[in-house]
Amino acid sequence: DQQVKQNSPSLSVQEGRISILNCDYTNSMFDYFLWYKKYPAEGPTFLISISSIKDKNEDGRFTVFLNKSAKHLSLHIVPSQPGDSAVYFCAATYSGYSTLTFGKGTMLLVSP
Amino acid sequence: DTAVSQTPKYLVTQMGNDKSIKCEQNLGHDTMYWYKQDSKKFLKIMFSYNNKELIINETVPNRFSPKSPDKAHLNLHINSLELGDSAVYFCASSGLDGTPNTEAFFGQGTRLTVV
């Protein structure tokens, strides 16, 4: 029973363009969402998060959008750079509960 | 000065053996975790410890036993290893000053291969 779904296993984008990674969730109790980036043979590293009281959070080239009614969030990277090539995991949790429920990940490839 | 470090990075062992994976964090976090990434790439929580006490134990065979000697360390011991235990195991930590912080920091992972 996947509570967090990333339906696109991979995404290819050209350098300089926008990358949009999508994530859907089913558990209505989730109220905090995170994106992690993972390079091969390394652990996931935190990228950006958003609380359910917001619908947008921006950090440099990275913006996360949350649509609570649709139970959908997305990560926008603009402009995309080759160094952004990695697997991106969407994760969710809820107040009073610190462990994360992860999606399966989307592999992003940014070509020069 | 790695924040969350786990050893070994790679572990190849035979079925039936007992092995341990060690994890240490120097972030002063209160909570530590073990996650498992299986062949289907899902990252799933196995255990969560807060100040050396077990707070979450997901559906994991009792061959897996976490041990936390202090809040900076969380080791994972696995008895009678099976082929299906082959996976990448990630240690993580979160939380400062007793305040839950859901931004977890992960170790580099231990790739366990059971042959």
PDB file of N, CA and C in Angstrom, chain A residues 1-2 4 32 34 36 38 40-46 49 87 89 93-94 96-105, chain B residues 9-10 31 33 35 37 40-45 47-48 55-56 58 90 94 100-109:
ATOM      1  N   ASP A   1       0.850  -1.184   0.000  1.00  0.00           N
ATOM      2  CA  ASP A   1       0.000   0.000   0.000  1.00  0.00           C
ATOM      3  C   ASP A   1       0.891   1.242   0.000  1.00  0.00           C
ATOM      4  N   GLN A   2       1.081   1.812  -1.185  1.00  0.00           N
ATOM      5  CA  GLN A   2       1.954   2.967  -1.301  1.00  0.00           C
ATOM      6  C   GLN A   2       1.203   4.221  -0.893  1.00  0.00           C
ATOM      7  N   VAL A   4       2.788   7.127  -0.607  1.00  0.00           N
ATOM      8  CA  VAL A   4       3.447   8.212  -1.344  1.00  0.00           C
ATOM      9  C   VAL A   4       3.869   7.633  -2.690  1.00  0.00           C
ATOM     10  N   TYR A  32       3.348  17.316   6.406  1.00  0.00           N
ATOM     11  CA  TYR A  32       4.694  17.862   6.187  1.00  0.00           C
ATOM     12  C   TYR A  32       5.343  17.009   5.115  1.00  0.00           C
ATOM     13  N   LEU A  34       8.640  16.507   2.206  1.00  0.00           N
ATOM     14  CA  LEU A  34      10.053  16.795   1.984  1.00  0.00           C
ATOM     15  C   LEU A  34      10.491  16.202   0.646  1.00  0.00           C
ATOM     16  N   TYR A  36      14.076  14.774  -1.092  1.00  0.00           N
ATOM     17  CA  TYR A  36      15.454  14.392  -0.891  1.00  0.00           C
ATOM     18  C   TYR A  36      16.071  14.091  -2.248  1.00  0.00           C
ATOM     19  N   LYS A  38      19.340  12.050  -4.116  1.00  0.00           N
ATOM     20  CA  LYS A  38      20.280  10.968  -3.820  1.00  0.00           C
ATOM     21  C   LYS A  38      21.152  10.694  -5.018  1.00  0.00           C
ATOM     22  N   PRO A  40      24.267   8.185  -6.592  1.00  0.00           N
ATOM     23  CA  PRO A  40      24.645   6.775  -6.429  1.00  0.00           C
ATOM     24  C   PRO A  40      25.658   6.584  -5.303  1.00  0.00           C
ATOM     25  N   ALA A  41      25.484   5.528  -4.557  1.00  0.00           N
ATOM     26  CA  ALA A  41      26.392   5.136  -3.473  1.00  0.00           C
ATOM     27  C   ALA A  41      26.470   6.186  -2.352  1.00  0.00           C
ATOM     28  N   GLU A  42      25.481   7.053  -2.274  1.00  0.00           N
ATOM     29  CA  GLU A  42      25.415   8.007  -1.170  1.00  0.00           C
ATOM     30  C   GLU A  42      24.036   7.928  -0.525  1.00  0.00           C
ATOM     31  N   GLY A  43      23.936   8.477   0.675  1.00  0.00           N
ATOM     32  CA  GLY A  43      22.636   8.534   1.318  1.00  0.00           C
ATOM     33  C   GLY A  43      21.819   9.700   0.786  1.00  0.00           C
ATOM     34  N   PRO A  44      20.497   9.666   0.993  1.00  0.00           N
ATOM     35  CA  PRO A  44      19.658  10.797   0.573  1.00  0.00           C
ATOM     36  C   PRO A  44      20.048  12.063   1.337  1.00  0.00           C
ATOM     37  N   THR A  45      20.007  13.194   0.649  1.00  0.00           N
ATOM     38  CA  THR A  45      20.271  14.479   1.301  1.00  0.00           C
ATOM     39  C   THR A  45      19.035  15.362   1.163  1.00  0.00           C
ATOM     40  N   PHE A  46      18.719  16.039   2.246  1.00  0.00           N
ATOM     41  CA  PHE A  46      17.540  16.894   2.292  1.00  0.00           C
ATOM     42  C   PHE A  46      17.678  18.049   1.307  1.00  0.00           C
ATOM     43  N   SER A  49      11.491  21.410   1.908  1.00  0.00           N
ATOM     44  CA  SER A  49      10.287  20.865   2.533  1.00  0.00           C
ATOM     45  C   SER A  49       9.152  21.877   2.465  1.00  0.00           C
ATOM     46  N   VAL A  87      18.635  10.846  -8.198  1.00  0.00           N
ATOM     47  CA  VAL A  87      17.301  10.322  -7.888  1.00  0.00           C
ATOM     48  C   VAL A  87      16.664  11.234  -6.850  1.00  0.00           C
ATOM     49  N   PHE A  89      13.631  11.771  -4.187  1.00  0.00           N
ATOM     50  CA  PHE A  89      12.606  11.098  -3.399  1.00  0.00           C
ATOM     51  C   PHE A  89      11.676  12.122  -2.775  1.00  0.00           C
ATOM     52  N   THR A  93       5.270  13.050   6.184  1.00  0.00           N
ATOM     53  CA  THR A  93       5.094  12.655   7.564  1.00  0.00           C
ATOM     54  C   THR A  93       3.964  13.506   8.162  1.00  0.00           C
ATOM     55  N   TYR A  94       3.687  13.313   9.458  1.00  0.00           N
ATOM     56  CA  TYR A  94       2.643  14.117  10.075  1.00  0.00           C
ATOM     57  C   TYR A  94       3.041  14.483  11.493  1.00  0.00           C
ATOM     58  N   GLY A  96       3.895  15.091  15.192  1.00  0.00           N
ATOM     59  CA  GLY A  96       4.063  14.151  16.287  1.00  0.00           C
ATOM     60  C   GLY A  96       4.647  12.826  15.863  1.00  0.00           C
ATOM     61  N   TYR A  97       4.976  12.718  14.600  1.00  0.00           N
ATOM     62  CA  TYR A  97       5.508  11.456  14.083  1.00  0.00           C
ATOM     63  C   TYR A  97       6.727  11.809  13.244  1.00  0.00           C
ATOM     64  N   SER A  98       7.892  11.319  13.630  1.00  0.00           N
ATOM     65  CA  SER A  98       9.087  11.822  12.964  1.00  0.00           C
ATOM     66  C   SER A  98       9.572  10.968  11.807  1.00  0.00           C
ATOM     67  N   THR A  99       9.080   9.739  11.686  1.00  0.00           N
ATOM     68  CA  THR A  99       9.604   8.931  10.581  1.00  0.00           C
ATOM     69  C   THR A  99       8.942   9.330   9.271  1.00  0.00           C
ATOM     70  N   LEU A 100       9.652   9.061   8.204  1.00  0.00           N
ATOM     71  CA  LEU A 100       9.236   9.498   6.881  1.00  0.00           C
ATOM     72  C   LEU A 100       8.722   8.328   6.061  1.00  0.00           C
ATOM     73  N   THR A 101       7.683   8.600   5.262  1.00  0.00           N
ATOM     74  CA  THR A 101       7.211   7.647   4.278  1.00  0.00           C
ATOM     75  C   THR A 101       7.660   8.145   2.921  1.00  0.00           C
ATOM     76  N   PHE A 102       8.417   7.321   2.225  1.00  0.00           N
ATOM     77  CA  PHE A 102       9.042   7.734   0.976  1.00  0.00           C
ATOM     78  C   PHE A 102       8.299   7.206  -0.238  1.00  0.00           C
ATOM     79  N   GLY A 103       8.396   7.965  -1.327  1.00  0.00           N
ATOM     80  CA  GLY A 103       8.022   7.455  -2.623  1.00  0.00           C
ATOM     81  C   GLY A 103       9.169   6.626  -3.178  1.00  0.00           C
ATOM     82  N   LYS A 104       8.956   6.103  -4.374  1.00  0.00           N
ATOM     83  CA  LYS A 104       9.930   5.205  -4.972  1.00  0.00           C
ATOM     84  C   LYS A 104      11.071   5.944  -5.654  1.00  0.00           C
ATOM     85  N   GLY A 105      10.912   7.240  -5.835  1.00  0.00           N
ATOM     86  CA  GLY A 105      11.981   8.015  -6.435  1.00  0.00           C
ATOM     87  C   GLY A 105      11.802   8.232  -7.926  1.00  0.00           C
TER      88      GLY A 105
ATOM     89  N   LYS B   9      30.533   0.034   4.576  1.00  0.00           N
ATOM     90  CA  LYS B   9      29.798   0.532   3.416  1.00  0.00           C
ATOM     91  C   LYS B   9      29.303  -0.643   2.567  1.00  0.00           C
ATOM     92  N   TYR B  10      30.090  -1.686   2.503  1.00  0.00           N
ATOM     93  CA  TYR B  10      29.701  -2.896   1.779  1.00  0.00           C
ATOM     94  C   TYR B  10      29.888  -4.093   2.699  1.00  0.00           C
ATOM     95  N   THR B  31      16.882  11.566  17.901  1.00  0.00           N
ATOM     96  CA  THR B  31      16.232  10.414  17.296  1.00  0.00           C
ATOM     97  C   THR B  31      17.093   9.827  16.189  1.00  0.00           C
ATOM     98  N   TYR B  33      17.347   6.391  13.299  1.00  0.00           N
ATOM     99  CA  TYR B  33      16.490   5.490  12.529  1.00  0.00           C
ATOM    100  C   TYR B  33      17.334   4.492  11.732  1.00  0.00           C
ATOM    101  N   TYR B  35      16.555   2.671   8.038  1.00  0.00           N
ATOM    102  CA  TYR B  35      15.699   2.504   6.870  1.00  0.00           C
ATOM    103  C   TYR B  35      16.304   1.419   5.988  1.00  0.00           C
ATOM    104  N   GLN B  37      16.360   0.014   1.959  1.00  0.00           N
ATOM    105  CA  GLN B  37      15.995   0.212   0.565  1.00  0.00           C
ATOM    106  C   GLN B  37      16.152  -1.126  -0.135  1.00  0.00           C
ATOM    107  N   LYS B  40      13.378  -3.121  -5.031  1.00  0.00           N
ATOM    108  CA  LYS B  40      12.410  -2.305  -5.764  1.00  0.00           C
ATOM    109  C   LYS B  40      12.602  -0.821  -5.474  1.00  0.00           C
ATOM    110  N   LYS B  41      13.667  -0.503  -4.771  1.00  0.00           N
ATOM    111  CA  LYS B  41      14.076   0.880  -4.507  1.00  0.00           C
ATOM    112  C   LYS B  41      13.233   1.611  -3.471  1.00  0.00           C
ATOM    113  N   PHE B  42      12.288   0.906  -2.822  1.00  0.00           N
ATOM    114  CA  PHE B  42      11.526   1.566  -1.775  1.00  0.00           C
ATOM    115  C   PHE B  42      12.391   1.771  -0.541  1.00  0.00           C
ATOM    116  N   LEU B  43      12.326   2.966   0.021  1.00  0.00           N
ATOM    117  CA  LEU B  43      12.990   3.273   1.286  1.00  0.00           C
ATOM    118  C   LEU B  43      11.942   3.151   2.378  1.00  0.00           C
ATOM    119  N   LYS B  44      12.126   2.185   3.291  1.00  0.00           N
ATOM    120  CA  LYS B  44      11.100   1.968   4.313  1.00  0.00           C
ATOM    121  C   LYS B  44      11.710   1.989   5.696  1.00  0.00           C
ATOM    122  N   ILE B  45      10.974   2.571   6.629  1.00  0.00           N
ATOM    123  CA  ILE B  45      11.444   2.644   8.007  1.00  0.00           C
ATOM    124  C   ILE B  45      11.429   1.244   8.623  1.00  0.00           C
ATOM    125  N   PHE B  47      13.231   0.862  12.146  1.00  0.00           N
ATOM    126  CA  PHE B  47      13.232   1.173  13.568  1.00  0.00           C
ATOM    127  C   PHE B  47      13.464   2.663  13.765  1.00  0.00           C
ATOM    128  N   SER B  48      12.966   3.130  14.915  1.00  0.00           N
ATOM    129  CA  SER B  48      13.238   4.500  15.320  1.00  0.00           C
ATOM    130  C   SER B  48      13.533   4.488  16.816  1.00  0.00           C
ATOM    131  N   ILE B  55      11.067   3.575  19.831  1.00  0.00           N
ATOM    132  CA  ILE B  55       9.735   4.161  19.725  1.00  0.00           C
ATOM    133  C   ILE B  55       8.957   3.625  18.535  1.00  0.00           C
ATOM    134  N   ILE B  56       9.637   3.140  17.533  1.00  0.00           N
ATOM    135  CA  ILE B  56       8.948   2.566  16.380  1.00  0.00           C
ATOM    136  C   ILE B  56       9.654   1.285  15.987  1.00  0.00           C
ATOM    137  N   GLU B  58       8.713  -1.234  12.998  1.00  0.00           N
ATOM    138  CA  GLU B  58       7.802  -1.663  11.943  1.00  0.00           C
ATOM    139  C   GLU B  58       7.855  -3.179  11.813  1.00  0.00           C
ATOM    140  N   PHE B  90      20.091   2.157   5.475  1.00  0.00           N
ATOM    141  CA  PHE B  90      20.480   3.536   5.770  1.00  0.00           C
ATOM    142  C   PHE B  90      20.160   3.874   7.215  1.00  0.00           C
ATOM    143  N   SER B  94      17.541  12.681  13.406  1.00  0.00           N
ATOM    144  CA  SER B  94      16.835  13.958  13.327  1.00  0.00           C
ATOM    145  C   SER B  94      16.573  14.460  14.741  1.00  0.00           C
ATOM    146  N   PRO B 100      11.001  17.506  18.034  1.00  0.00           N
ATOM    147  CA  PRO B 100      10.963  16.693  16.817  1.00  0.00           C
ATOM    148  C   PRO B 100      11.286  17.533  15.593  1.00  0.00           C
ATOM    149  N   ASN B 101      12.133  17.035  14.772  1.00  0.00           N
ATOM    150  CA  ASN B 101      12.507  17.735  13.545  1.00  0.00           C
ATOM    151  C   ASN B 101      12.481  16.706  12.444  1.00  0.00           C
ATOM    152  N   THR B 102      11.591  16.876  11.521  1.00  0.00           N
ATOM    153  CA  THR B 102      11.401  15.826  10.544  1.00  0.00           C
ATOM    154  C   THR B 102      12.402  15.865   9.407  1.00  0.00           C
ATOM    155  N   GLU B 103      13.339  16.836   9.451  1.00  0.00           N
ATOM    156  CA  GLU B 103      14.388  16.820   8.443  1.00  0.00           C
ATOM    157  C   GLU B 103      15.449  15.845   8.904  1.00  0.00           C
ATOM    158  N   ALA B 104      15.459  14.678   8.330  1.00  0.00           N
ATOM    159  CA  ALA B 104      16.403  13.654   8.745  1.00  0.00           C
ATOM    160  C   ALA B 104      17.668  13.721   7.910  1.00  0.00           C
ATOM    161  N   PHE B 105      18.786  13.435   8.559  1.00  0.00           N
ATOM    162  CA  PHE B 105      20.076  13.351   7.892  1.00  0.00           C
ATOM    163  C   PHE B 105      20.459  11.885   7.778  1.00  0.00           C
ATOM    164  N   PHE B 106      20.877  11.489   6.591  1.00  0.00           N
ATOM    165  CA  PHE B 106      21.144  10.087   6.326  1.00  0.00           C
ATOM    166  C   PHE B 106      22.637   9.787   6.236  1.00  0.00           C
ATOM    167  N   GLY B 107      22.974   8.569   6.617  1.00  0.00           N
ATOM    168  CA  GLY B 107      24.314   8.057   6.365  1.00  0.00           C
ATOM    169  C   GLY B 107      24.435   7.633   4.910  1.00  0.00           C
ATOM    170  N   GLN B 108      25.612   7.175   4.544  1.00  0.00           N
ATOM    171  CA  GLN B 108      25.880   6.840   3.140  1.00  0.00           C
ATOM    172  C   GLN B 108      25.303   5.496   2.727  1.00  0.00           C
ATOM    173  N   GLY B 109      24.846   4.721   3.695  1.00  0.00           N
ATOM    174  CA  GLY B 109      24.249   3.432   3.364  1.00  0.00           C
ATOM    175  C   GLY B 109      25.233   2.286   3.491  1.00  0.00           C
TER     176      GLY B 109
END
